[in-house]
PDB file of C-alpha atoms in Angstrom:
ATOM      1  CA  UNK V   1      -8.377   1.805   9.213  1.00 80.00           C
ATOM      2  CA  UNK V   2      -4.998   1.849   7.523  1.00 85.00           C
ATOM      3  CA  UNK V   3      -4.283   2.866   3.947  1.00 88.00           C
ATOM      4  CA  UNK V   4      -1.744   1.234   1.680  1.00 88.00           C
ATOM      5  CA  UNK V   5      -0.669   3.488  -1.172  1.00 89.00           C
ATOM      6  CA  UNK V   6       1.073   1.888  -4.115  1.00 90.00           C
ATOM      7  CA  UNK V   7       2.773   4.260  -6.571  1.00 91.00           C
ATOM      8  CA  UNK V   8       3.673   2.759  -9.926  1.00 93.00           C
ATOM      9  CA  UNK V   9       4.191   3.501 -13.608  1.00 92.00           C
ATOM     10  CA  UNK V  10       1.730   2.299 -16.209  1.00 91.00           C
ATOM     11  CA  UNK V  11       4.711   1.926 -18.587  1.00 90.00           C
ATOM     12  CA  UNK V  12       6.373  -0.852 -16.561  1.00 92.00           C
ATOM     13  CA  UNK V  13       4.582  -4.230 -16.734  1.00 93.00           C
ATOM     14  CA  UNK V  14       6.311  -5.567 -13.592  1.00 93.00           C
ATOM     15  CA  UNK V  15       5.009  -2.623 -11.575  1.00 92.00           C
ATOM     16  CA  UNK V  16       1.485  -3.121 -12.921  1.00 94.00           C
ATOM     17  CA  UNK V  17       1.693  -6.790 -11.967  1.00 93.00           C
ATOM     18  CA  UNK V  18       2.679  -5.756  -8.439  1.00 91.00           C
ATOM     19  CA  UNK V  19      -0.433  -3.558  -8.398  1.00 94.00           C
ATOM     20  CA  UNK V  20      -2.370  -6.798  -8.909  1.00 95.00           C
ATOM     21  CA  UNK V  21      -0.321  -8.502  -6.202  1.00 92.00           C
ATOM     22  CA  UNK V  22      -1.095  -5.685  -3.750  1.00 92.00           C
ATOM     23  CA  UNK V  23      -4.797  -6.274  -4.350  1.00 94.00           C
ATOM     24  CA  UNK V  24      -4.417 -10.018  -3.806  1.00 93.00           C
ATOM     25  CA  UNK V  25      -2.363  -9.603  -0.617  1.00 89.00           C
ATOM     26  CA  UNK V  26      -4.750  -6.991   0.787  1.00 90.00           C
ATOM     27  CA  UNK V  27      -7.893  -9.073   0.222  1.00 91.00           C
ATOM     28  CA  UNK V  28      -7.734 -10.947   3.583  1.00 88.00           C
ATOM     29  CA  UNK V  29      -7.280  -7.607   5.372  1.00 87.00           C
ATOM     30  CA  UNK V  30      -9.940  -5.572   3.552  1.00 86.00           C
ATOM     31  CA  UNK V  31     -11.816  -4.697   6.764  1.00 88.00           C
ATOM     32  CA  UNK V  32      -8.786  -2.969   8.255  1.00 87.00           C
ATOM     33  CA  UNK V  33      -6.911  -1.896   5.128  1.00 88.00           C
ATOM     34  CA  UNK V  34      -7.845   0.172   2.124  1.00 91.00           C
ATOM     35  CA  UNK V  35      -5.753   0.374  -1.034  1.00 93.00           C
ATOM     36  CA  UNK V  36      -5.030   3.418  -3.151  1.00 94.00           C
ATOM     37  CA  UNK V  37      -3.003   3.353  -6.349  1.00 94.00           C
ATOM     38  CA  UNK V  38      -1.124   6.317  -7.765  1.00 93.00           C
ATOM     39  CA  UNK V  39      -0.309   5.796 -11.425  1.00 94.00           C
ATOM     40  CA  UNK V  40       2.422   7.680 -13.249  1.00 90.00           C
ATOM     41  CA  UNK V  41       2.010   8.283 -16.960  1.00 86.00           C
ATOM     42  CA  UNK V  42       4.669   8.780 -19.612  1.00 79.00           C
ATOM     43  CA  UNK V  43       7.551  10.714 -18.083  1.00 73.00           C
ATOM     44  CA  UNK V  44       5.720  10.784 -14.746  1.00 70.00           C
ATOM     45  CA  UNK V  45       3.022  12.998 -16.204  1.00 71.00           C
ATOM     46  CA  UNK V  46      -0.694  13.330 -15.609  1.00 77.00           C
ATOM     47  CA  UNK V  47      -3.201  10.842 -16.986  1.00 87.00           C
ATOM     48  CA  UNK V  48      -6.682  11.259 -18.361  1.00 88.00           C
ATOM     49  CA  UNK V  49      -9.498   9.443 -16.579  1.00 90.00           C
ATOM     50  CA  UNK V  50      -9.855   7.073 -19.549  1.00 93.00           C
ATOM     51  CA  UNK V  51      -6.202   6.063 -19.239  1.00 92.00           C
ATOM     52  CA  UNK V  52      -6.650   5.278 -15.538  1.00 93.00           C
ATOM     53  CA  UNK V  53      -9.706   3.185 -16.337  1.00 94.00           C
ATOM     54  CA  UNK V  54      -7.756   1.346 -19.032  1.00 94.00           C
ATOM     55  CA  UNK V  55      -5.074   0.443 -16.468  1.00 92.00           C
ATOM     56  CA  UNK V  56      -7.779  -0.653 -14.009  1.00 94.00           C
ATOM     57  CA  UNK V  57      -9.472  -2.907 -16.578  1.00 95.00           C
ATOM     58  CA  UNK V  58      -6.283  -4.351 -18.053  1.00 95.00           C
ATOM     59  CA  UNK V  59      -4.931  -5.385 -14.658  1.00 94.00           C
ATOM     60  CA  UNK V  60      -8.348  -6.034 -13.052  1.00 96.00           C
ATOM     61  CA  UNK V  61      -7.781  -3.582 -10.210  1.00 96.00           C
ATOM     62  CA  UNK V  62     -10.749  -2.906  -7.966  1.00 95.00           C
ATOM     63  CA  UNK V  63      -9.213  -0.188  -5.799  1.00 95.00           C
ATOM     64  CA  UNK V  64      -9.189   3.577  -6.470  1.00 95.00           C
ATOM     65  CA  UNK V  65      -6.511   4.962  -8.783  1.00 96.00           C
ATOM     66  CA  UNK V  66      -5.226   8.525  -8.937  1.00 93.00           C
ATOM     67  CA  UNK V  67      -2.785  10.096 -11.325  1.00 92.00           C
ATOM     68  CA  UNK V  68       0.166  12.126 -10.040  1.00 92.00           C
ATOM     69  CA  UNK V  69      -1.600  15.488 -10.475  1.00 91.00           C
ATOM     70  CA  UNK V  70      -4.614  14.363  -8.419  1.00 93.00           C
ATOM     71  CA  UNK V  71      -2.365  12.839  -5.744  1.00 92.00           C
ATOM     72  CA  UNK V  72      -0.426  16.108  -5.408  1.00 92.00           C
ATOM     73  CA  UNK V  73      -3.688  17.971  -4.801  1.00 92.00           C
ATOM     74  CA  UNK V  74      -5.016  15.456  -2.259  1.00 90.00           C
ATOM     75  CA  UNK V  75      -4.752  17.066   1.184  1.00 86.00           C
ATOM     76  CA  UNK V  76      -5.027  13.668   2.923  1.00 83.00           C
ATOM     77  CA  UNK V  77      -1.742  12.420   1.491  1.00 85.00           C
ATOM     78  CA  UNK V  78       1.418  13.223   3.473  1.00 83.00           C
ATOM     79  CA  UNK V  79       4.060  15.541   2.027  1.00 84.00           C
ATOM     80  CA  UNK V  80       6.742  12.817   2.263  1.00 80.00           C
ATOM     81  CA  UNK V  81       4.634  10.783  -0.145  1.00 82.00           C
ATOM     82  CA  UNK V  82       4.117  13.679  -2.547  1.00 86.00           C
ATOM     83  CA  UNK V  83       7.851  14.400  -2.654  1.00 85.00           C
ATOM     84  CA  UNK V  84       8.518  10.925  -4.051  1.00 84.00           C
ATOM     85  CA  UNK V  85       5.834  10.921  -6.733  1.00 86.00           C
ATOM     86  CA  UNK V  86       8.144  11.926  -9.570  1.00 82.00           C
ATOM     87  CA  UNK V  87      10.854   9.407  -8.701  1.00 82.00           C
ATOM     88  CA  UNK V  88      11.225   6.398 -10.928  1.00 84.00           C
ATOM     89  CA  UNK V  89      10.363   2.954  -9.678  1.00 87.00           C
ATOM     90  CA  UNK V  90       7.416   1.693  -7.708  1.00 88.00           C
ATOM     91  CA  UNK V  91       7.055   1.931  -3.973  1.00 87.00           C
ATOM     92  CA  UNK V  92       4.574   1.417  -1.189  1.00 86.00           C
ATOM     93  CA  UNK V  93       3.591   3.568   1.767  1.00 84.00           C
ATOM     94  CA  UNK V  94       1.458   2.250   4.610  1.00 81.00           C
ATOM     95  CA  UNK V  95      -0.442   4.991   6.433  1.00 82.00           C
ATOM     96  CA  UNK V  96      -1.602   4.283   9.951  1.00 75.00           C
ATOM     97  CA  UNK V  97      -5.207   4.923  10.896  1.00 70.00           C
ATOM     98  CA  UNK V  98      -4.287   8.253  12.494  1.00 64.00           C
ATOM     99  CA  UNK V  99      -2.777   9.507   9.236  1.00 58.00           C
ATOM    100  CA  UNK V 100       0.850   9.005  10.258  1.00 59.00           C
ATOM    101  CA  UNK V 101       3.042   6.947   7.984  1.00 60.00           C
ATOM    102  CA  UNK V 102       4.047   3.500   9.068  1.00 62.00           C
ATOM    103  CA  UNK V 103       6.229   1.722   6.537  1.00 58.00           C
ATOM    104  CA  UNK V 104       7.645   2.651   3.178  1.00 66.00           C
ATOM    105  CA  UNK V 105       9.267   0.044   0.952  1.00 65.00           C
ATOM    106  CA  UNK V 106      10.269  -0.349  -2.661  1.00 69.00           C
ATOM    107  CA  UNK V 107       7.669  -2.102  -4.802  1.00 68.00           C
ATOM    108  CA  UNK V 108       9.683  -5.298  -5.090  1.00 71.00           C
ATOM    109  CA  UNK V 109       9.458  -5.599  -1.287  1.00 69.00           C
ATOM    110  CA  UNK V 110       5.659  -5.309  -1.295  1.00 73.00           C
ATOM    111  CA  UNK V 111       5.167  -8.651   0.446  1.00 76.00           C
ATOM    112  CA  UNK V 112       7.187  -7.452   3.465  1.00 72.00           C
ATOM    113  CA  UNK V 113       4.407  -4.993   4.298  1.00 69.00           C
ATOM    114  CA  UNK V 114       1.898  -7.821   4.515  1.00 72.00           C
ATOM    115  CA  UNK V 115       4.157 -10.209   6.425  1.00 72.00           C
ATOM    116  CA  UNK V 116       3.355  -8.523   9.719  1.00 61.00           C
ATOM    117  CA  UNK V 117       0.105  -6.829   8.823  1.00 61.00           C
ATOM    118  CA  UNK V 118      -2.720  -7.536  11.193  1.00 55.00           C
ATOM    119  CA  UNK V 119      -0.499  -9.028  13.854  1.00 50.00           C
ATOM    120  CA  UNK V 120      -1.684  -8.007  17.262  1.00 44.00           C
ATOM    121  CA  UNK V 121       0.511  -7.142  20.188  1.00 44.00           C
ATOM    122  CA  UNK V 122      -0.804  -8.175  23.558  1.00 47.00           C
ATOM    123  CA  UNK V 123       0.200  -7.535  27.113  1.00 51.00           C
ATOM    124  CA  UNK V 124       0.808 -10.761  28.993  1.00 52.00           C
ATOM    125  CA  UNK V 125       1.697 -10.458  32.628  1.00 54.00           C
ATOM    126  CA  UNK V 126       4.422 -12.494  34.259  1.00 53.00           C
ATOM    127  CA  UNK V 127       2.049 -14.904  36.005  1.00 57.00           C
ATOM    128  CA  UNK V 128       0.577 -15.912  32.644  1.00 58.00           C
ATOM    129  CA  UNK V 129       4.036 -16.727  31.298  1.00 55.00           C
ATOM    130  CA  UNK V 130       4.613 -18.880  34.357  1.00 60.00           C
ATOM    131  CA  UNK V 131       1.422 -20.814  33.650  1.00 59.00           C
ATOM    132  CA  UNK V 132       2.401 -21.312  30.019  1.00 60.00           C
ATOM    133  CA  UNK V 133       5.847 -22.499  31.067  1.00 59.00           C
ATOM    134  CA  UNK V 134       4.251 -25.037  33.458  1.00 62.00           C
ATOM    135  CA  UNK V 135       2.146 -26.432  30.608  1.00 61.00           C
ATOM    136  CA  UNK V 136       5.234 -27.363  28.616  1.00 60.00           C
ATOM    137  CA  UNK V 137       7.172 -29.035  31.436  1.00 59.00           C
TER     138      UNK V 137
END
């Protein structure tokens, strides 16, 4: 199962709206993808649990939310992710099922992550391609 981590600021309405968009885009893939939100407070600071719940309710988010302090302590999150937590702007990191990172994009490019999500690569031998080619002649 893959994990999509969306880091955003509760101070920026556009970023909070993209948190909603992430939830909407992930819905069709919920069996193979879990969402995690990391919310930055004022000045990138820590948030109280009540503040996180307020963000969750206001934007109707159903996925887990962490503040920056909790994310920094989480041993499951990669160091490359933790290094970016204090940077301004929202961004997305897709972690592969084995814990390695897949894609990282700015928040405004969130939909790019989902464009190819769930696509399956298959091995088709040469004789199969020949049969397909014959069908279209």
